[in-house]
PDB file of C-alpha atoms in Angstrom:
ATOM      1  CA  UNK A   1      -1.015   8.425   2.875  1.00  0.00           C
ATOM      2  CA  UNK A   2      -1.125   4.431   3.944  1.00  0.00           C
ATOM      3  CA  UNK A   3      -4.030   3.976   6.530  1.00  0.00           C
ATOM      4  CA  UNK A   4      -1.692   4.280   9.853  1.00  0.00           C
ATOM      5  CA  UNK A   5      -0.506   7.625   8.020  1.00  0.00           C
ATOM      6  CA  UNK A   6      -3.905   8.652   7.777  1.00  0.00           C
ATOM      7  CA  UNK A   7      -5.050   7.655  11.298  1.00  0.00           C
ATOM      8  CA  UNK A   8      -1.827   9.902  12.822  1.00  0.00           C
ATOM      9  CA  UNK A   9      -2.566  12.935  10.413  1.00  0.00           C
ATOM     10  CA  UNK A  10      -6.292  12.700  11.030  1.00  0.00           C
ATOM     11  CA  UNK A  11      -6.043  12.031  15.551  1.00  0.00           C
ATOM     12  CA  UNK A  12      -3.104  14.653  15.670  1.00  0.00           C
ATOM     13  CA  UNK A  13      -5.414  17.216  13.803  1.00  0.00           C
ATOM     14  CA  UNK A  14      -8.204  16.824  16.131  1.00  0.00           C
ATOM     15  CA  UNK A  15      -5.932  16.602  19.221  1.00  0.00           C
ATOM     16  CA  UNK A  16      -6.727  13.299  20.771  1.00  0.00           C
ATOM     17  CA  UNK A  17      -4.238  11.244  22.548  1.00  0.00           C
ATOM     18  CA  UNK A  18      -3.550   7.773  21.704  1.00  0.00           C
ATOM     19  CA  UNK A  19      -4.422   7.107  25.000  1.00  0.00           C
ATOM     20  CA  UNK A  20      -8.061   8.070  24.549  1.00  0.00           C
ATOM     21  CA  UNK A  21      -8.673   6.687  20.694  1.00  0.00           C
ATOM     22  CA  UNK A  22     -10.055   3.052  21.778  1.00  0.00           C
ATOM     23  CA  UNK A  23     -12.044   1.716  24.528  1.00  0.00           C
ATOM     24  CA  UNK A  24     -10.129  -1.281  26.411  1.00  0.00           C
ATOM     25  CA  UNK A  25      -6.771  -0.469  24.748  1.00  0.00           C
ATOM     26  CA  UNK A  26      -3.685   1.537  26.296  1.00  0.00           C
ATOM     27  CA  UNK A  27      -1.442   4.227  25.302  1.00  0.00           C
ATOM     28  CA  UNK A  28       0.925   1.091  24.632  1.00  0.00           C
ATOM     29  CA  UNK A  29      -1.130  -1.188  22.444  1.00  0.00           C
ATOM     30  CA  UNK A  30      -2.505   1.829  20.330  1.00  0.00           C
ATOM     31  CA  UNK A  31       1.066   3.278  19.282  1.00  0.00           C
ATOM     32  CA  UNK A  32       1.883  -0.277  18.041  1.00  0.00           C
ATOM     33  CA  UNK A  33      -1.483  -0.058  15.986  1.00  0.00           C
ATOM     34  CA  UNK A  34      -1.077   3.289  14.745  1.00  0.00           C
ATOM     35  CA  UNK A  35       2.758   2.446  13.667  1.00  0.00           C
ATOM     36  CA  UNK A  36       1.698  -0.880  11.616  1.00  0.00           C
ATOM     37  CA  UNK A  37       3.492  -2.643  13.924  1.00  0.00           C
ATOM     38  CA  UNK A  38       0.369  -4.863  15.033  1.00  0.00           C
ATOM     39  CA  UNK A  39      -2.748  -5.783  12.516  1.00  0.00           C
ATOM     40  CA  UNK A  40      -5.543  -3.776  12.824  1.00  0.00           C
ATOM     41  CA  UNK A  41      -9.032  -5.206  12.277  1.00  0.00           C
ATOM     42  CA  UNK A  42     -12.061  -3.696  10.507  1.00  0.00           C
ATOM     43  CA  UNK A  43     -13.973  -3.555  13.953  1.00  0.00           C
ATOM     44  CA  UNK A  44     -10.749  -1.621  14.864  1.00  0.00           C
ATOM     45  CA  UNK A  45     -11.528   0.736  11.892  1.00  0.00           C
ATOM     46  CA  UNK A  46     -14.760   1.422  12.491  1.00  0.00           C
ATOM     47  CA  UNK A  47     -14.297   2.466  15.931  1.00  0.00           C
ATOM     48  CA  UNK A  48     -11.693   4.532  15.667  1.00  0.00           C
ATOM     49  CA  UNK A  49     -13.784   6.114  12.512  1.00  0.00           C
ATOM     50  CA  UNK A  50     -16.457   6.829  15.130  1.00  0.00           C
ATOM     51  CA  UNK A  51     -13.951   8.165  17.641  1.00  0.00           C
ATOM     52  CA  UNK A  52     -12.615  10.776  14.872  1.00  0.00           C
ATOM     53  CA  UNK A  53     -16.408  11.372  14.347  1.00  0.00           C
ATOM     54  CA  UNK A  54     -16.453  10.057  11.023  1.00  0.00           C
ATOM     55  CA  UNK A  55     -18.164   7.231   9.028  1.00  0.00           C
ATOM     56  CA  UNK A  56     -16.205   4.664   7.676  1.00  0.00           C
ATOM     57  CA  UNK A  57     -16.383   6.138   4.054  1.00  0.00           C
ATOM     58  CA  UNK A  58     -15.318   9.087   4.812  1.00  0.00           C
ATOM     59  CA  UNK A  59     -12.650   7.942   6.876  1.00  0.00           C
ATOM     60  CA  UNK A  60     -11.414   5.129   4.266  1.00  0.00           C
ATOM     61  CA  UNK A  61     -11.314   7.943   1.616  1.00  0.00           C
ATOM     62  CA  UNK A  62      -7.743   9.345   3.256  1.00  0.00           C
ATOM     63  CA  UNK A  63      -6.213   5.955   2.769  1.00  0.00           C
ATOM     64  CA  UNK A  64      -4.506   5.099  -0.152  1.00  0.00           C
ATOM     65  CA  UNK A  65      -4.669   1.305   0.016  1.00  0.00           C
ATOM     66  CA  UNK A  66      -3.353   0.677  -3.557  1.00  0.00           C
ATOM     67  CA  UNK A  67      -0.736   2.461  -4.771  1.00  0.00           C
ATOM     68  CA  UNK A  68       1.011   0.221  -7.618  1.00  0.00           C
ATOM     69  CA  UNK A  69      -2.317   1.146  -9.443  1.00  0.00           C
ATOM     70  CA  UNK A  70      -2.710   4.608  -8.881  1.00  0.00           C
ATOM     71  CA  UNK A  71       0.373   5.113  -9.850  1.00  0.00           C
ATOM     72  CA  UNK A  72      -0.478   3.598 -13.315  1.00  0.00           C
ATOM     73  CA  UNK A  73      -3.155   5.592 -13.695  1.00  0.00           C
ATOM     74  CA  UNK A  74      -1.392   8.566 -12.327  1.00  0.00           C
ATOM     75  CA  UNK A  75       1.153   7.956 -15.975  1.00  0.00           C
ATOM     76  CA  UNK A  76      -1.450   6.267 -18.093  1.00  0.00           C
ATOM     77  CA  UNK A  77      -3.222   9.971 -18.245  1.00  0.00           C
ATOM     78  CA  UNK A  78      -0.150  11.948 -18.046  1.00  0.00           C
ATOM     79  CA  UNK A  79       1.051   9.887 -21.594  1.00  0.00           C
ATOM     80  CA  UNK A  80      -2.334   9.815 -23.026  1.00  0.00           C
ATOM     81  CA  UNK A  81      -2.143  13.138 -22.745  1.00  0.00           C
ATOM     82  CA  UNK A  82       0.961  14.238 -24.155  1.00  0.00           C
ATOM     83  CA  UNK A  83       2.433  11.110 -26.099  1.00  0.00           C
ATOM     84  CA  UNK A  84       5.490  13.095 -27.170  1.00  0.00           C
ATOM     85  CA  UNK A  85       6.887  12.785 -23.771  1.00  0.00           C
ATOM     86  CA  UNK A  86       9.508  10.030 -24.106  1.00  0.00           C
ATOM     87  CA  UNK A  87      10.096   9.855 -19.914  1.00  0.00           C
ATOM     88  CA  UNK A  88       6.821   8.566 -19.609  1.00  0.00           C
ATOM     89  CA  UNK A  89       6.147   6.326 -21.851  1.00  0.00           C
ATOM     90  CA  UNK A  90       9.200   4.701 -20.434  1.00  0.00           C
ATOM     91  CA  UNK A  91       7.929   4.713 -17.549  1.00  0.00           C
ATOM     92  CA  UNK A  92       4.848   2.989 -18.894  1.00  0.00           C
ATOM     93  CA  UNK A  93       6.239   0.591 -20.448  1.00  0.00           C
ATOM     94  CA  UNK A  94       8.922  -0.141 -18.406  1.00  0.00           C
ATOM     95  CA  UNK A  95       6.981  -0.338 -14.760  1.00  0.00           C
ATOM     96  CA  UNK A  96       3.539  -1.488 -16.058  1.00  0.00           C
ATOM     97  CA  UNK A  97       3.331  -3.540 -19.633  1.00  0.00           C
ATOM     98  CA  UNK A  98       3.295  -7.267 -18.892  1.00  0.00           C
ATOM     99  CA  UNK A  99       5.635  -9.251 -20.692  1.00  0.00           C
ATOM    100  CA  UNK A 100       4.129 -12.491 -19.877  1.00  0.00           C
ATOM    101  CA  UNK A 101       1.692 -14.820 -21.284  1.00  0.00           C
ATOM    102  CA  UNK A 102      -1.827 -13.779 -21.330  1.00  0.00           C
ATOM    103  CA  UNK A 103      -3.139 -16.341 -19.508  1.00  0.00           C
ATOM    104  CA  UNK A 104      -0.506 -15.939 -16.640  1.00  0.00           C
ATOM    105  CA  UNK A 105      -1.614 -12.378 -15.900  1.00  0.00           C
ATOM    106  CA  UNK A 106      -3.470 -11.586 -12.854  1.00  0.00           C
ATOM    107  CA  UNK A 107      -5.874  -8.960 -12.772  1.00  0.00           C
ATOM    108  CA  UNK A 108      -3.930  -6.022 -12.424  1.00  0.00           C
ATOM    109  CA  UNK A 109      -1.318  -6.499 -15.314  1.00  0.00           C
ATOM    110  CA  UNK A 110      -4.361  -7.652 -17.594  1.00  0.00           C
ATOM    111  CA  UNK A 111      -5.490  -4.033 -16.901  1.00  0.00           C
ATOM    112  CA  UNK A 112      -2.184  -2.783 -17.629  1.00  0.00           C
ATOM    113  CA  UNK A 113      -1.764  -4.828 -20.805  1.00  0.00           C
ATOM    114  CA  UNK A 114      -4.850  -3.736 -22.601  1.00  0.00           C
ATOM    115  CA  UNK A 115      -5.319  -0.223 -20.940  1.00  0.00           C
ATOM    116  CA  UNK A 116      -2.037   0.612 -22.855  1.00  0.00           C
ATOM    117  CA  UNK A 117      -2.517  -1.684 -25.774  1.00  0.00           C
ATOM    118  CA  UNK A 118      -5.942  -0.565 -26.102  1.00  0.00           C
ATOM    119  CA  UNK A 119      -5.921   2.830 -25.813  1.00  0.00           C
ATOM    120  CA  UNK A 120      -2.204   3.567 -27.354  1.00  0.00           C
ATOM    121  CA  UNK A 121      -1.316   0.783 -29.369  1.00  0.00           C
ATOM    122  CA  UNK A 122      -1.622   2.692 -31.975  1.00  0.00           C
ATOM    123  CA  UNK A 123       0.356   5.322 -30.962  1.00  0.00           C
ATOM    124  CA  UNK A 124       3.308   2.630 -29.559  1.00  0.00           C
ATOM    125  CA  UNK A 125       4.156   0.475 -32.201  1.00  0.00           C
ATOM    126  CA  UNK A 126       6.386  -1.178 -30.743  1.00  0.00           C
ATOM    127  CA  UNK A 127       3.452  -2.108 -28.518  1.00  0.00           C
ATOM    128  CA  UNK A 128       0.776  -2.408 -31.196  1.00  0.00           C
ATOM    129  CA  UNK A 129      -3.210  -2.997 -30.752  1.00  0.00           C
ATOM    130  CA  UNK A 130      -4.773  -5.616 -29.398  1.00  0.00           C
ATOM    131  CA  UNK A 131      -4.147  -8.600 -31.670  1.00  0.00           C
ATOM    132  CA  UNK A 132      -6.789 -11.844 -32.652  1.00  0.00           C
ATOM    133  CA  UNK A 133      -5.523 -13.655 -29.683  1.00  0.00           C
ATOM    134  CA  UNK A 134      -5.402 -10.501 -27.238  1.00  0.00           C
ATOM    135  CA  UNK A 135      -9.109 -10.167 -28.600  1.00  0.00           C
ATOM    136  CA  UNK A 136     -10.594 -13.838 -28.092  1.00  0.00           C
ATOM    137  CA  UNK A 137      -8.724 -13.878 -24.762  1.00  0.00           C
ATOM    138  CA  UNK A 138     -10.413 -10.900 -22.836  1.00  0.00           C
ATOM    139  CA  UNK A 139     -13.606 -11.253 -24.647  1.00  0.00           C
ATOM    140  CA  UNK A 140     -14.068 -15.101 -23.273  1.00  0.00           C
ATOM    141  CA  UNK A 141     -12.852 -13.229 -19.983  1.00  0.00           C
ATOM    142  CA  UNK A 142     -15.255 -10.570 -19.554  1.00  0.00           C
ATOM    143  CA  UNK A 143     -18.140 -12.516 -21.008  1.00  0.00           C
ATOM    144  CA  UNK A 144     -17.622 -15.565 -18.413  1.00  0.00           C
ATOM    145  CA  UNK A 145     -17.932 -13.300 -15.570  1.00  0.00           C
ATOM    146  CA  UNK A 146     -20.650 -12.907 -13.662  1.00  0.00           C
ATOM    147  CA  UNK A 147     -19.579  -9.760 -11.581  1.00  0.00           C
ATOM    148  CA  UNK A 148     -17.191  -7.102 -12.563  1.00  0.00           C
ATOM    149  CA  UNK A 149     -14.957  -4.896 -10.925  1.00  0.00           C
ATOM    150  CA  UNK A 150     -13.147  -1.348 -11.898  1.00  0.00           C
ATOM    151  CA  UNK A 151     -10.827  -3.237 -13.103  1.00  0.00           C
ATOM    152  CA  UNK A 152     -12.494  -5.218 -15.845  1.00  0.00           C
ATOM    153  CA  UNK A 153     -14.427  -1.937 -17.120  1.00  0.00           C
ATOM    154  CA  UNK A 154     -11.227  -0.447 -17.545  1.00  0.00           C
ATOM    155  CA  UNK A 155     -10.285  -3.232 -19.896  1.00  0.00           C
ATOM    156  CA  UNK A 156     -13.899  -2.773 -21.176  1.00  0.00           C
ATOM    157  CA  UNK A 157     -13.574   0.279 -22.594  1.00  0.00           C
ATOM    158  CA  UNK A 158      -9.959   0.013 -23.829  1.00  0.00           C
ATOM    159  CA  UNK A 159     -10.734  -3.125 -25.125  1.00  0.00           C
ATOM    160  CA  UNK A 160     -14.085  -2.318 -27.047  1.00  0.00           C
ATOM    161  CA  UNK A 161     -13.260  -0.088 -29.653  1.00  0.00           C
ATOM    162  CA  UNK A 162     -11.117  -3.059 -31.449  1.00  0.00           C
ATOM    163  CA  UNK A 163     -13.518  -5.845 -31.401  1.00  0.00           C
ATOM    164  CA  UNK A 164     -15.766  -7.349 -34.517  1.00  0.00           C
ATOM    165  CA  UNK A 165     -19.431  -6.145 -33.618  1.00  0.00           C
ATOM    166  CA  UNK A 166     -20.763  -9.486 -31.889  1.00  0.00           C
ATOM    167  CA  UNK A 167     -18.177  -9.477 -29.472  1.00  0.00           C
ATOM    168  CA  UNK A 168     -19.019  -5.781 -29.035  1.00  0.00           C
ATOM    169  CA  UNK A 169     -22.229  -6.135 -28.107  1.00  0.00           C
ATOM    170  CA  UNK A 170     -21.590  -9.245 -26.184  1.00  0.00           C
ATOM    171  CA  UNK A 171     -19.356  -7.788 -23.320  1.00  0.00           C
ATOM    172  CA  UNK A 172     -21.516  -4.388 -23.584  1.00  0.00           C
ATOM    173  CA  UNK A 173     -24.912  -6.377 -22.866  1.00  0.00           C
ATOM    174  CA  UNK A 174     -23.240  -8.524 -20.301  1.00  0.00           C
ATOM    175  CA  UNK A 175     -21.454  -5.249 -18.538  1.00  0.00           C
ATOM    176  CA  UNK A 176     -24.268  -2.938 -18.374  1.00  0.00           C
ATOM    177  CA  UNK A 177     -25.529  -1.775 -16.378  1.00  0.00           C
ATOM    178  CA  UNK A 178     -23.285  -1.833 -13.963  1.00  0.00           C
ATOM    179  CA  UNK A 179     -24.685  -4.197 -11.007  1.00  0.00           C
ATOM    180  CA  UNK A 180     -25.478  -2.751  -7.791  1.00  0.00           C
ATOM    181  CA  UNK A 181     -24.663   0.880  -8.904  1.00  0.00           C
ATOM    182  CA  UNK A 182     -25.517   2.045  -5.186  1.00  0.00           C
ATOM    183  CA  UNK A 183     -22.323   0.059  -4.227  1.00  0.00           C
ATOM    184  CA  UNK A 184     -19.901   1.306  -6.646  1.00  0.00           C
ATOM    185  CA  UNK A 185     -17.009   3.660  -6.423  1.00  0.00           C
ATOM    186  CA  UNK A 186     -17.753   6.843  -8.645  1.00  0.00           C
ATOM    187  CA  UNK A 187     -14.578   5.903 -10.602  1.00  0.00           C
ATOM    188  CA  UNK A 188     -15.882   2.485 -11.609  1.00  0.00           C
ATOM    189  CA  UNK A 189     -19.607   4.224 -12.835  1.00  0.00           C
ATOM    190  CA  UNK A 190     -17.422   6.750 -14.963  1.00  0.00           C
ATOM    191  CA  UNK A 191     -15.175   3.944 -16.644  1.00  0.00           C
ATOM    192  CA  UNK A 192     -18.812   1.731 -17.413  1.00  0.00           C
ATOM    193  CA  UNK A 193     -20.041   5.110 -18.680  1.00  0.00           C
ATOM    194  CA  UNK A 194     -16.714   5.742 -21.029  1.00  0.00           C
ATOM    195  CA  UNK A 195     -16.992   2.325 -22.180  1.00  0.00           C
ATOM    196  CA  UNK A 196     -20.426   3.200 -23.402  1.00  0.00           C
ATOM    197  CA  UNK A 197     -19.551   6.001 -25.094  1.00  0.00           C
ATOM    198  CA  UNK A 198     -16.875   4.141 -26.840  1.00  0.00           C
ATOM    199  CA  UNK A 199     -19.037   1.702 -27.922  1.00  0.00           C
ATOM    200  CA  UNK A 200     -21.642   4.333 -29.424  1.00  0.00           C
ATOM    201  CA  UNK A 201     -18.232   5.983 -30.703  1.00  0.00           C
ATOM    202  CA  UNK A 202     -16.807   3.389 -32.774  1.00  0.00           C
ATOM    203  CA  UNK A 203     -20.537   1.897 -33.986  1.00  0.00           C
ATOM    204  CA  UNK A 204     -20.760   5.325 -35.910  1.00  0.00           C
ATOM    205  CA  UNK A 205     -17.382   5.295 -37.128  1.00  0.00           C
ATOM    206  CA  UNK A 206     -17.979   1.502 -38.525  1.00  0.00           C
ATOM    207  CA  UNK A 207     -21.686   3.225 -40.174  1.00  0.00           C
ATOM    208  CA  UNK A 208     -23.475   0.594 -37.492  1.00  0.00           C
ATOM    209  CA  UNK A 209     -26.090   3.803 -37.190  1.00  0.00           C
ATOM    210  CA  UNK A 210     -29.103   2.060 -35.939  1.00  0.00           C
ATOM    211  CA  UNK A 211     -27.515  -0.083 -33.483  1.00  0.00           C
ATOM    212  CA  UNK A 212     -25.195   3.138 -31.745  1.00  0.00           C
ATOM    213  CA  UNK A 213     -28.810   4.705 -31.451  1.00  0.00           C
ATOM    214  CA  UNK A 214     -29.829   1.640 -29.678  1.00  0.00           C
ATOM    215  CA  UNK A 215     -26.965   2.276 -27.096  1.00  0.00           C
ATOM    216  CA  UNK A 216     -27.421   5.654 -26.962  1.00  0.00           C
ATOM    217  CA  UNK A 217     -31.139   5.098 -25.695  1.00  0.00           C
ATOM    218  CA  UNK A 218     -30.209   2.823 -23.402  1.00  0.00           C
ATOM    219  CA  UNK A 219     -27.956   5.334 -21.696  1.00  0.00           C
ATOM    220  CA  UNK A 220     -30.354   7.972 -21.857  1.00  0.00           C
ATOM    221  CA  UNK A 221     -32.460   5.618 -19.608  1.00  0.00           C
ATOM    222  CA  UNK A 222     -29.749   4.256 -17.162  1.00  0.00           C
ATOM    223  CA  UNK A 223     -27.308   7.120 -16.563  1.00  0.00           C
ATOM    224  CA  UNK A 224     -27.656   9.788 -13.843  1.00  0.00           C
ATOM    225  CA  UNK A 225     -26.917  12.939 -16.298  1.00  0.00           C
ATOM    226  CA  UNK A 226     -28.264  15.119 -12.558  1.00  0.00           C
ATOM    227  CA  UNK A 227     -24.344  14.680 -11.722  1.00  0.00           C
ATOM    228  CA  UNK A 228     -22.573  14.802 -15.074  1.00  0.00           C
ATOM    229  CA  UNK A 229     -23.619  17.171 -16.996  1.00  0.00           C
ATOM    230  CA  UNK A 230     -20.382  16.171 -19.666  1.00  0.00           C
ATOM    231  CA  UNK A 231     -21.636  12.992 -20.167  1.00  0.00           C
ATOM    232  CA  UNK A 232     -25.007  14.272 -20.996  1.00  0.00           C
ATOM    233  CA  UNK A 233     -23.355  16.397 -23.820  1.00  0.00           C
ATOM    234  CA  UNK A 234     -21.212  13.763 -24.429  1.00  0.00           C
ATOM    235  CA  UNK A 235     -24.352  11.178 -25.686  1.00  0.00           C
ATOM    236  CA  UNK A 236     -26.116  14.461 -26.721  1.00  0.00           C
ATOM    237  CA  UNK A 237     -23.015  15.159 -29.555  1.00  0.00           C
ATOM    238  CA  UNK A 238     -23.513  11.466 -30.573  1.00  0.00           C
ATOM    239  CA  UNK A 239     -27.075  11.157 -30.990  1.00  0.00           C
ATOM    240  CA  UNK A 240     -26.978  14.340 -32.841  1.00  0.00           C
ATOM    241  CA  UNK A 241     -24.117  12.729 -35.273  1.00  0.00           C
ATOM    242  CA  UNK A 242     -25.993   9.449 -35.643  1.00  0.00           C
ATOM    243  CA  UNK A 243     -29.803  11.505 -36.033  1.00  0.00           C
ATOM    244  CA  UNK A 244     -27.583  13.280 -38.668  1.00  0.00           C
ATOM    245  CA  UNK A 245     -27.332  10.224 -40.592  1.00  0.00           C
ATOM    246  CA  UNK A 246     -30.397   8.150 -39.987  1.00  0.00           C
ATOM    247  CA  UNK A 247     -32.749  11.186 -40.805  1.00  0.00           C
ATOM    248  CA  UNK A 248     -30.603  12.856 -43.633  1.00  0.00           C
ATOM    249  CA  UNK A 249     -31.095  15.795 -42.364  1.00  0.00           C
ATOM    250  CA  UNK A 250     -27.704  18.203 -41.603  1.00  0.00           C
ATOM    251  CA  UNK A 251     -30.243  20.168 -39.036  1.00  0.00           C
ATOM    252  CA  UNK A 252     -28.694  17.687 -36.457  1.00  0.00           C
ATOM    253  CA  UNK A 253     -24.917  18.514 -37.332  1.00  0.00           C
ATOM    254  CA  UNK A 254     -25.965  22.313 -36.604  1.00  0.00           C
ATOM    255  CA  UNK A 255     -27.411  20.873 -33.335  1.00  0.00           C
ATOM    256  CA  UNK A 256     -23.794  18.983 -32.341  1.00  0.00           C
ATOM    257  CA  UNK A 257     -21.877  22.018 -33.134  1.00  0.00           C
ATOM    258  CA  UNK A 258     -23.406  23.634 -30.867  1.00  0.00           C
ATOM    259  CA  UNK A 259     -23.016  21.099 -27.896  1.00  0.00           C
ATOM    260  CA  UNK A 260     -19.472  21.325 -28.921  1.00  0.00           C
ATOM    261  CA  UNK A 261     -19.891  25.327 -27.996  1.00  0.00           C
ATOM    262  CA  UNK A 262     -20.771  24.268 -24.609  1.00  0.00           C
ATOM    263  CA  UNK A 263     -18.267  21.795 -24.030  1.00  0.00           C
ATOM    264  CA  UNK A 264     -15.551  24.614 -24.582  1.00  0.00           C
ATOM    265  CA  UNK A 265     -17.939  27.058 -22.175  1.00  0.00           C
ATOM    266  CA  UNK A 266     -17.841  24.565 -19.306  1.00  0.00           C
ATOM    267  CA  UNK A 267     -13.982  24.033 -19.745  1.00  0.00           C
ATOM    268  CA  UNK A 268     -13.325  20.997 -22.092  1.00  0.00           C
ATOM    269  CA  UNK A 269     -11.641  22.234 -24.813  1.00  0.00           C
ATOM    270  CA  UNK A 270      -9.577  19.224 -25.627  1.00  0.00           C
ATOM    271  CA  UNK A 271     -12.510  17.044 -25.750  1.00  0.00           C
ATOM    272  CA  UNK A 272     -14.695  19.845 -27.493  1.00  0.00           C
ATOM    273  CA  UNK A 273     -11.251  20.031 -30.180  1.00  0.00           C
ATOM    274  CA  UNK A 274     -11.222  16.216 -30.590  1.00  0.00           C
ATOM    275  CA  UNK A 275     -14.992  16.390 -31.427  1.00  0.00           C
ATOM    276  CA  UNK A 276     -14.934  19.319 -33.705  1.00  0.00           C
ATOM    277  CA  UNK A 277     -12.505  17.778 -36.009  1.00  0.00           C
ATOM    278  CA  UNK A 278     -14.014  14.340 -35.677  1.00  0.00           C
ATOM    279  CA  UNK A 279     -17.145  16.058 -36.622  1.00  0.00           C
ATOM    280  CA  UNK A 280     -15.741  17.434 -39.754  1.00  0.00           C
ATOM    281  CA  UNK A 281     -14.007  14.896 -41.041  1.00  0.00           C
ATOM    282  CA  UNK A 282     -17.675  12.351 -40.592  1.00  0.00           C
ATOM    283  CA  UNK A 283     -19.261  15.256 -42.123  1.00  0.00           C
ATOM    284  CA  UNK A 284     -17.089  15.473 -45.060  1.00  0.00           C
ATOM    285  CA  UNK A 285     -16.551  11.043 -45.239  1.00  0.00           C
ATOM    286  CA  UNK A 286     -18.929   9.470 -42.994  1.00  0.00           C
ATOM    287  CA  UNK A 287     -16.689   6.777 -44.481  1.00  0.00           C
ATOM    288  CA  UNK A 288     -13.536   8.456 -42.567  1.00  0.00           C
ATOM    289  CA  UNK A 289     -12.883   5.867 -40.059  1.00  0.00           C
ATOM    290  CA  UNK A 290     -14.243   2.679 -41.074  1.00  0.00           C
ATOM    291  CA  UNK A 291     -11.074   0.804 -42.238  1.00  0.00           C
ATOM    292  CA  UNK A 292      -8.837   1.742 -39.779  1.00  0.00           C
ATOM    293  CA  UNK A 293      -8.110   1.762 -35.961  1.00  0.00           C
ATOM    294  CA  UNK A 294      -6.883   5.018 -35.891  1.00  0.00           C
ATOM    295  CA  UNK A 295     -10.049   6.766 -33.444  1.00  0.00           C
ATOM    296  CA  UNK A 296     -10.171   9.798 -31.800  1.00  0.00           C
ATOM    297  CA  UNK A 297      -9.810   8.707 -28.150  1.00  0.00           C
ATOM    298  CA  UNK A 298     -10.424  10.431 -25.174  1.00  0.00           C
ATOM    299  CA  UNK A 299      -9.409  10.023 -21.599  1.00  0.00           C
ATOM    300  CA  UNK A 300     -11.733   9.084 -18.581  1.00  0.00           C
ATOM    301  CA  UNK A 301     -12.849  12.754 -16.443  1.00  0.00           C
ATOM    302  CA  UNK A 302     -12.370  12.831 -13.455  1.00  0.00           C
TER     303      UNK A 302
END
């Protein structure tokens, strides 16, 4: 629902007039309000969020205020997680890749390009993954930025998995953590959390052992695992894998199998699957991924 949508469904459900929703305004002025026909200031909001007995949060939660990009990540998931299905990924490709010049983008089609060529260019071909330019573009992006939005962690962790090392730790150290976490939408903290796990992800498929453990202690001391437990078993599985490798010891392999057991108990199996074979095949070739771009990927809980 659009906010006037919202401010019907929510007065008609707890039976108040339009007459009586605002001090100083009439019966008149209100309908013209609540129909979009005249613009409605935040003041506005806030007292009408009082009148519904609400605070503003909770009231702003029923209003979908942008719903271009919802609806890309509405068929972003729904391809990710079935890439046989040809309807979507026309969709995809069709509503939401750019085909314009990089530095012509705005914000949201930048999120667009490298969401999808991030994250399924190597599924797309026709689409591909990010190339040298794509790659010197958004890191001089990011890294020139002194405040960052949902938006640019999406492209973080999309993005991160293709770049060199330096640049890896570059937009990771200038990203996190995330600024003013208190102020921050829950879906912004998970996508700066997934970016992190990418980059501790992709540092043990490249054998870069010492400096995922770095990240992964890092996270241990920034992230609020009280409210996730999956992404406490999510860095738990890694710094078992790298442990594995940095102590010789295969005691820490038995350890991530069994985190894997849990992930399927509390209801993951698809990222508990992806795991278990990616767990295999580093246990069998540590060397598995190193040469190629073709990661296990997973997509962002919610």
């Amino acid at each position: 629902m659009n906010i006037f949508e919202s401010m019907s469904f929510i007065r008609n459900r707890l039976n108040i007039s339009q007459g009586d929703m605002l001090s100083n305004t009439t019966h008149s002025t209100y309908s013209r309000i609540e129909s979009g026909k005249r613009q409605i200031k935040l003041e506005t909001l806030l007292e009408i969020a009082d009148r519904f007995g609400m605070n503003h949060e909770e009231l702003f939660q029923f209003f979908d205020m942008d719903n271009e990009y919802q609806k890309f990540i509405d068929i972003f998931r729904t391809f990710a997680d079935d890439t046989d299905d040809e309807t979507n990924k026309e969709k995809l490709l069709t509503n939401f890749f750019p085909k314009k010049e990089l530095g012509k983008m705005d914000s949201y089609e930048l999120t667009y390009y490298f969401s999808i060529k991030g994250h399924l260019g190597s599924i797309l071909s026709e689409i591909g993954t990010p190339t040298a330019e794509d790659q010197k573009f958004i890191v001089k992006y990011l890294t020139t930025k002194s405040f960052f939005t949902q938006k640019d962690y999406q492209i973080g962790m999309n993005i991160i998995t293709h770049l060199p090392l330096k640049e890896r730790i570059k937009i990771m150290d200038k990203m996190y953590p995330v600024i003013l976490p208190e102020k921050r939408t829950p879906s912004l903290k998970r996508y700066a959390n997934h970016m992190m796990t990418n980059l501790i992800s992709i540092c043990i498929y490249k054998l870069e052992y010492e400096t995922a453990m770095k990240y992964i202690e890092i996270a241990e001391n920034t992230m609020d695992f009280s409210i996730d437990y999956y992404l406490r078993l999510n860095i738990l599985y890694h710094k078992n894998v790298v442990l594995r490798f940095l102590k010789q010891d295969t005691i820490y392999i038995t350890q991530a199998r069994e985190i894997i057991k849990l992930m399927y108990a509390i209801g993951d199996p698809q990222t508990a699957k992806q795991f278990e074979t990616d767990l295999n095949k580093l246990t069998d070739n540590p060397k598995e991924y190193q040469n190629n771009n073709n990661y296990p990927r997973t997509v962002v809980r919610e």
